[in-house]
Amino acid sequence: MTDTLTTISLIVLTVLSLAAWFVALRRARRVAAGGDAAPGANLQSFLVGLCIALGGGVFVYRAFAVHQRWQPLEAHVDGLLLIGVLLAITVTYLVKRGRMKGLSLFALPFLALTFAWAVCASWWTFREFNQSELHSVWMTVHLTSVYGGMLFFLMAAIAGGMYLYVQRTLHRRHDPAATRPFASLEAIETLIVRTSALGFALLSLGLVTGLVIVTGGPTRLGPGWWYSPKVVLAGASWLVYAVVMNVRHTTHFRGARAAWLSIAGLVLLLATFGIATALPAIPASQGKIPNSKPQITNKSQKKNANQSKATASPQQGPLFGSIGLIGACLEVGIWNLELTCPEVPCGS
Amino acid sequence: MRIVMLSISHRTASVDLRERIAIAGERLAAAIDGLRSGKPLAEAVVLSTCNRTELYIARPAQDASPHDELCQFLARFSNVSMKDIASVAVIREQEEAIAHLFRVATGLESMVLGEPQILGQVKQAYEKSQQMKAAGPVLHRVFQQAISVAKQVRHESGIGEGRVSIGSVAVDFASQIFERFDDKVMVAVGAGEMAKITLKHLQALKPAKLWLTNRTRQRAEDLAARMPSVSCGVRGFDELDNLLVEADIVLTSTGAQQPIITEARFKPLIRRRRSRPIFIVDIAVPRDVEPAVGNLSNVYLYNIDDLQRVVLKTHETRSAQVDQCELMVREAARSCIAAVQHRDVGHLIRALRERLHAYAKAERERTLKRLAGTPIDDLPEAFAAAMDEHDHRLVNKILHLPLSQLDPKDANGSLAFAAEALRQLFGLDEKAADADPLPAGEGVADDEGDAPAPDAPRADKSPLGREV
């Protein structure tokens, strides 16, 4: 259910992430001008730390006070919150390791975007997962692996962006002091490969568990499920990462190309979700929506389903259209792998 | 204490003279001993590097000016004529000497502005003196402060930032491309002077293998023999293609008139290299590597101009920081000399107290001895007389030495200075002096304490001609 406290907290988290990013930007500019990077470092760490503490607190609060269940991932907003907190922790860890300080410059905008997306998912496009008929263990594994995979792919894409920036600076033959706060190209490439590997493993697990869930009952995607847009595009995303993982050592997929590929993989994941949510899951063999109504088991779900349908209506005017578009853009990526979601477009 | 510094540096002396007066190794200890010989309270530190020889001494303030003595010592010690030394020596005292040391430690006096090695050399010089117990409380404070100020100034101003040599810039670029070097292969094409200098920096990265190749193989082998710290080998110039496939870092510095690594030559090698990144430093003029090679995928090509540009930028940045550094150094020197002087005044006050208490004790014992044989009936009168005499003698003893220093014939102003000092120290102004003049007829006791009888007027007069 929508929760005002959650939404307010997410807005605060977005603002904190943006503030931390501005501090990181100022530090980077100071370094580029030949100054010292130290001033502002503590403030930046404090703001990111605050994001972790507050985000973690909200996550626990939602699990125990809102959902009152052992399984914390009840809605998309929970997943986004989890990704945001884990992203902040990962960035903090990598920055503290040294020579990765510049990573925060690239990662913090994505942290702010994730929390902003969570605000959308919490307030305008809120919908609980339809998991009443599913085995909770499969569902938990599926959701955890999909969100975890998304986190690592996000990290890989951020590292890819950083790689391209450092490479561009080096090609321009600027003073190497300007890129000293960033890691070496070799280190960044290692980060891309490792995060892609972890993301790929988790995405594979998510796909396998998704297949188990989708084939687990007659009310799922139907007999033509395997060429449903969601399945096909999710498979395509998996394939891209398989390429990133396995052809890196061939002649043409090293360095900048690997960085571009990691970014393209994330973009494809987001685009896949956008397409999958814009189109209903129509099995090509039938040309119609199989069992298109979601299983509504209680009042809350009924209310949410109605809300989702209402949000999707084109008669809602430009405001909702814009929000829906932003929501669709933001909510791309995770839901394409969310094979168990009902065929109603989720709020967009 | 008086702090004096003598400096002969690259700014004043030629390298020939600097070589002759350099004090290194075992001679350093002898120099420190020589500076302190016959002066147990003296402190000495000798700083000697390739660019400077500097003597720092601290001695009691009342000692004669040691300027000539320092020059003579250095001339004698280095077997150089006094005239040569005197013409290039820079001598500073007190705050100026401290400020100079701070500037040296910060790198403001260095040939390469802001270079960091000098701070380590200052530390070593100070530690050597400490080991020989030649650095006492004054130079200890001054050198500790110098090290601390140098670190602070370097940190706050950024005068030590950036690279000042082509080799170090190349190392910086390499560190931006590769994370580790123990699995990397370095190839040097050419074995000229520039290659030697640049390789000196690059070999600090400790690559897994360093291959040298040159048209004249013998020169490459000679250079390889001078690289003991890395695994180094020599390959024939005809193996250049294979070397380019193996290499991660390439340094080229041949005297070839045409590029030896062209795009057409390198492009087919990329596939054999499996697109591994390669860092090419071309310090040859004319260039050894075609610029188009730098546009190929995963190739990072830098020529001498690219590296030189970074070096120039560093120099510009450092020069812009000099004024700020000077201000910080000046301020620090001022507070340091104030601290040293404060310590000196503390010692002075303690010595003064001890001396006055000694006077008082001697007089008290004398008075008690005189009273010891007095009959009990005469005691009150005798006691009063003895106390009068005691007070009189004590005051005279205390004032004798300071007042005897007031020489009315002094023409260089020290009399006026001393009079003003007395006025300030004892809170005397003209009105007070008129209202409460010293009683006439009071003389100054001799040092032995044989004061005249109270009733016997003394003819002694102070040097001012005024009876005290």
Short mmCIF file of N, CA and C in Angstrom, two decimals, chain B residues 368-461:
data_model
loop_
_atom_site.label_atom_id
_atom_site.label_comp_id
_atom_site.label_asym_id
_atom_site.label_seq_id
_atom_site.Cartn_x
_atom_site.Cartn_y
_atom_site.Cartn_z
N LEU B 368 74.25 38.33 60.31
CA LEU B 368 74.04 37.47 61.48
C LEU B 368 75.36 37.26 62.24
N LYS B 369 76.45 37.14 61.46
CA LYS B 369 77.75 36.95 62.10
C LYS B 369 78.10 38.18 62.96
N ARG B 370 77.80 39.36 62.43
CA ARG B 370 78.11 40.59 63.16
C ARG B 370 77.28 40.74 64.42
N LEU B 371 76.05 40.27 64.33
CA LEU B 371 75.17 40.41 65.49
C LEU B 371 75.45 39.35 66.56
N ALA B 372 76.16 38.31 66.18
CA ALA B 372 76.32 37.17 67.09
C ALA B 372 77.00 37.57 68.41
N GLY B 373 78.00 38.46 68.36
CA GLY B 373 78.74 38.79 69.58
C GLY B 373 78.19 39.99 70.33
N THR B 374 77.08 40.51 69.95
CA THR B 374 76.54 41.73 70.56
C THR B 374 75.89 41.40 71.91
N PRO B 375 76.22 42.21 72.97
CA PRO B 375 75.56 41.97 74.27
C PRO B 375 74.05 42.20 74.14
N ILE B 376 73.31 41.48 74.95
CA ILE B 376 71.85 41.48 74.85
C ILE B 376 71.27 42.86 75.06
N ASP B 377 71.95 43.68 75.92
CA ASP B 377 71.40 45.00 76.19
C ASP B 377 71.55 45.92 74.99
N ASP B 378 72.59 45.71 74.23
CA ASP B 378 72.83 46.59 73.06
C ASP B 378 72.15 46.07 71.79
N LEU B 379 71.46 44.99 71.96
CA LEU B 379 70.95 44.31 70.75
C LEU B 379 69.98 45.16 69.90
N PRO B 380 69.01 45.85 70.53
CA PRO B 380 68.08 46.61 69.67
C PRO B 380 68.79 47.64 68.80
N GLU B 381 69.71 48.41 69.41
CA GLU B 381 70.40 49.42 68.61
C GLU B 381 71.28 48.76 67.56
N ALA B 382 71.97 47.71 68.00
CA ALA B 382 72.88 47.02 67.07
C ALA B 382 72.11 46.38 65.91
N PHE B 383 70.96 45.84 66.25
CA PHE B 383 70.13 45.19 65.21
C PHE B 383 69.68 46.19 64.14
N ALA B 384 69.24 47.37 64.66
CA ALA B 384 68.78 48.39 63.72
C ALA B 384 69.91 48.82 62.79
N ALA B 385 71.08 49.04 63.39
CA ALA B 385 72.22 49.47 62.58
C ALA B 385 72.62 48.39 61.58
N ALA B 386 72.59 47.14 62.07
CA ALA B 386 72.98 46.03 61.18
C ALA B 386 72.00 45.89 60.02
N MET B 387 70.72 46.08 60.29
CA MET B 387 69.72 45.96 59.22
C MET B 387 69.88 47.07 58.20
N ASP B 388 70.17 48.27 58.72
CA ASP B 388 70.41 49.40 57.80
C ASP B 388 71.57 49.06 56.87
N GLU B 389 72.63 48.60 57.50
CA GLU B 389 73.82 48.28 56.71
C GLU B 389 73.53 47.14 55.72
N HIS B 390 72.76 46.14 56.22
CA HIS B 390 72.41 44.99 55.37
C HIS B 390 71.65 45.44 54.11
N ASP B 391 70.66 46.29 54.33
CA ASP B 391 69.84 46.78 53.19
C ASP B 391 70.71 47.57 52.22
N HIS B 392 71.51 48.45 52.83
CA HIS B 392 72.36 49.31 52.01
C HIS B 392 73.31 48.49 51.14
N ARG B 393 73.94 47.53 51.74
CA ARG B 393 74.91 46.70 51.01
C ARG B 393 74.21 45.87 49.92
N LEU B 394 73.07 45.36 50.28
CA LEU B 394 72.36 44.49 49.32
C LEU B 394 71.94 45.27 48.06
N VAL B 395 71.38 46.45 48.32
CA VAL B 395 70.94 47.27 47.17
C VAL B 395 72.14 47.66 46.32
N ASN B 396 73.21 48.05 46.97
CA ASN B 396 74.41 48.43 46.22
C ASN B 396 74.95 47.27 45.40
N LYS B 397 74.93 46.11 46.00
CA LYS B 397 75.44 44.94 45.28
C LYS B 397 74.60 44.66 44.03
N ILE B 398 73.30 44.77 44.18
CA ILE B 398 72.41 44.49 43.05
C ILE B 398 72.61 45.51 41.93
N LEU B 399 72.77 46.75 42.32
CA LEU B 399 72.82 47.80 41.29
C LEU B 399 74.21 48.04 40.73
N HIS B 400 75.21 47.51 41.39
CA HIS B 400 76.57 47.85 40.99
C HIS B 400 76.86 47.53 39.51
N LEU B 401 76.61 46.30 39.12
CA LEU B 401 76.99 45.89 37.76
C LEU B 401 76.16 46.60 36.68
N PRO B 402 74.81 46.60 36.81
CA PRO B 402 74.04 47.29 35.76
C PRO B 402 74.40 48.76 35.62
N LEU B 403 74.59 49.43 36.76
CA LEU B 403 74.85 50.87 36.67
C LEU B 403 76.26 51.15 36.16
N SER B 404 77.14 50.23 36.42
CA SER B 404 78.50 50.45 35.92
C SER B 404 78.57 50.33 34.40
N GLN B 405 77.53 49.71 33.80
CA GLN B 405 77.50 49.58 32.34
C GLN B 405 77.07 50.87 31.65
N LEU B 406 76.52 51.79 32.43
CA LEU B 406 76.03 53.04 31.82
C LEU B 406 77.21 53.97 31.64
N ASP B 407 77.76 53.94 30.45
CA ASP B 407 78.96 54.73 30.19
C ASP B 407 78.56 56.04 29.52
N PRO B 408 78.81 57.18 30.20
CA PRO B 408 78.38 58.46 29.63
C PRO B 408 79.15 58.83 28.36
N LYS B 409 80.29 58.15 28.16
CA LYS B 409 81.08 58.51 26.97
C LYS B 409 80.62 57.73 25.74
N ASP B 410 79.70 56.85 25.96
CA ASP B 410 79.24 56.01 24.83
C ASP B 410 78.57 56.88 23.78
N ALA B 411 79.02 56.71 22.57
CA ALA B 411 78.52 57.59 21.50
C ALA B 411 77.56 56.90 20.56
N ASN B 412 77.40 55.60 20.70
CA ASN B 412 76.55 54.93 19.70
C ASN B 412 75.13 54.67 20.19
N GLY B 413 74.73 55.38 21.18
CA GLY B 413 73.32 55.35 21.55
C GLY B 413 72.96 54.29 22.57
N SER B 414 73.92 53.50 23.03
CA SER B 414 73.55 52.43 23.95
C SER B 414 73.21 52.99 25.33
N LEU B 415 73.76 54.16 25.65
CA LEU B 415 73.44 54.78 26.93
C LEU B 415 71.96 55.13 26.98
N ALA B 416 71.50 55.78 25.91
CA ALA B 416 70.09 56.15 25.85
C ALA B 416 69.21 54.91 25.91
N PHE B 417 69.65 53.88 25.21
CA PHE B 417 68.87 52.64 25.20
C PHE B 417 68.80 52.04 26.61
N ALA B 418 69.99 52.04 27.29
CA ALA B 418 70.04 51.44 28.62
C ALA B 418 69.19 52.27 29.59
N ALA B 419 69.27 53.59 29.45
CA ALA B 419 68.48 54.45 30.34
C ALA B 419 67.00 54.21 30.15
N GLU B 420 66.60 54.07 28.90
CA GLU B 420 65.19 53.84 28.60
C GLU B 420 64.75 52.47 29.15
N ALA B 421 65.68 51.49 29.01
CA ALA B 421 65.38 50.16 29.51
C ALA B 421 65.19 50.19 31.03
N LEU B 422 66.08 50.93 31.71
CA LEU B 422 65.96 51.04 33.17
C LEU B 422 64.63 51.68 33.56
N ARG B 423 64.32 52.74 32.81
CA ARG B 423 63.08 53.46 33.10
C ARG B 423 61.87 52.52 32.98
N GLN B 424 61.90 51.73 31.92
CA GLN B 424 60.76 50.82 31.69
C GLN B 424 60.77 49.66 32.68
N LEU B 425 61.96 49.09 32.92
CA LEU B 425 62.02 47.89 33.76
C LEU B 425 61.67 48.19 35.21
N PHE B 426 62.04 49.41 35.69
CA PHE B 426 61.78 49.73 37.10
C PHE B 426 60.63 50.72 37.27
N GLY B 427 59.96 51.01 36.18
CA GLY B 427 58.79 51.89 36.25
C GLY B 427 59.16 53.30 36.70
N LEU B 428 60.32 53.82 36.26
CA LEU B 428 60.77 55.15 36.67
C LEU B 428 60.38 56.17 35.62
N ASP B 429 59.74 57.22 36.04
CA ASP B 429 59.56 58.32 35.11
C ASP B 429 60.22 59.55 35.71
N GLU B 430 60.25 60.64 34.97
CA GLU B 430 61.00 61.82 35.42
C GLU B 430 60.46 62.36 36.74
N LYS B 431 59.12 62.41 36.85
CA LYS B 431 58.51 62.97 38.07
C LYS B 431 58.90 62.13 39.28
N ALA B 432 58.83 60.82 39.08
CA ALA B 432 59.15 59.94 40.19
C ALA B 432 60.60 60.13 40.62
N ALA B 433 61.48 60.32 39.63
CA ALA B 433 62.89 60.50 39.95
C ALA B 433 63.12 61.80 40.73
N ASP B 434 62.38 62.87 40.33
CA ASP B 434 62.53 64.14 41.04
C ASP B 434 61.98 64.06 42.45
N ALA B 435 60.84 63.40 42.58
CA ALA B 435 60.17 63.35 43.87
C ALA B 435 60.91 62.45 44.86
N ASP B 436 61.55 61.43 44.35
CA ASP B 436 62.16 60.45 45.24
C ASP B 436 63.58 60.14 44.79
N PRO B 437 64.43 61.18 44.90
CA PRO B 437 65.80 60.96 44.42
C PRO B 437 66.54 60.01 45.35
N LEU B 438 67.57 59.39 44.80
CA LEU B 438 68.37 58.51 45.63
C LEU B 438 69.15 59.35 46.63
N PRO B 439 69.26 58.91 47.86
CA PRO B 439 69.98 59.71 48.87
C PRO B 439 71.44 59.89 48.49
N ALA B 440 71.88 61.09 48.67
CA ALA B 440 73.27 61.38 48.33
C ALA B 440 74.20 60.71 49.32
N GLY B 441 75.39 60.42 48.86
CA GLY B 441 76.38 59.85 49.75
C GLY B 441 76.40 58.36 49.80
N GLU B 442 75.48 57.71 49.06
CA GLU B 442 75.47 56.25 49.07
C GLU B 442 76.38 55.74 47.97
N GLY B 443 77.29 54.90 48.33
CA GLY B 443 78.24 54.39 47.35
C GLY B 443 77.88 53.00 46.91
N VAL B 444 78.67 52.52 46.04
CA VAL B 444 78.48 51.17 45.53
C VAL B 444 79.48 50.25 46.20
N ALA B 445 78.98 49.17 46.74
CA ALA B 445 79.85 48.23 47.44
C ALA B 445 80.71 47.49 46.44
N ASP B 446 81.86 47.09 46.91
CA ASP B 446 82.68 46.29 46.02
C ASP B 446 82.17 44.86 45.97
N ASP B 447 82.66 44.11 45.04
CA ASP B 447 82.13 42.77 44.84
C ASP B 447 82.42 41.84 46.01
N GLU B 448 83.43 42.16 46.75
CA GLU B 448 83.79 41.28 47.86
C GLU B 448 82.86 41.44 49.05
N GLY B 449 82.03 42.47 48.99
CA GLY B 449 81.08 42.65 50.08
C GLY B 449 81.63 43.51 51.22
N ASP B 450 82.79 44.07 51.03
CA ASP B 450 83.33 44.92 52.08
C ASP B 450 82.77 46.32 51.95
N ALA B 451 81.55 46.47 52.36
CA ALA B 451 80.91 47.77 52.24
C ALA B 451 81.47 48.72 53.29
N PRO B 452 81.51 49.97 52.97
CA PRO B 452 81.98 50.93 53.96
C PRO B 452 80.99 51.04 55.11
N ALA B 453 81.45 51.56 56.16
CA ALA B 453 80.56 51.75 57.31
C ALA B 453 79.47 52.73 56.91
N PRO B 454 78.26 52.53 57.47
CA PRO B 454 77.14 53.37 57.05
C PRO B 454 77.41 54.85 57.27
N ASP B 455 78.16 55.14 58.26
CA ASP B 455 78.38 56.55 58.56
C ASP B 455 79.55 57.14 57.78
N ALA B 456 80.27 56.33 57.04
CA ALA B 456 81.40 56.84 56.28
C ALA B 456 80.98 57.07 54.85
N PRO B 457 80.80 58.33 54.47
CA PRO B 457 80.36 58.60 53.10
C PRO B 457 81.38 58.15 52.06
N ARG B 458 80.86 57.59 51.02
CA ARG B 458 81.74 57.07 49.97
C ARG B 458 81.92 58.11 48.90
N ALA B 459 83.08 58.10 48.33
CA ALA B 459 83.35 59.06 47.26
C ALA B 459 83.04 58.47 45.90
N ASP B 460 82.62 57.15 45.92
CA ASP B 460 82.36 56.50 44.63
C ASP B 460 81.22 57.18 43.90
N LYS B 461 81.39 57.24 42.66
CA LYS B 461 80.30 57.79 41.86
C LYS B 461 79.98 56.80 40.75
#
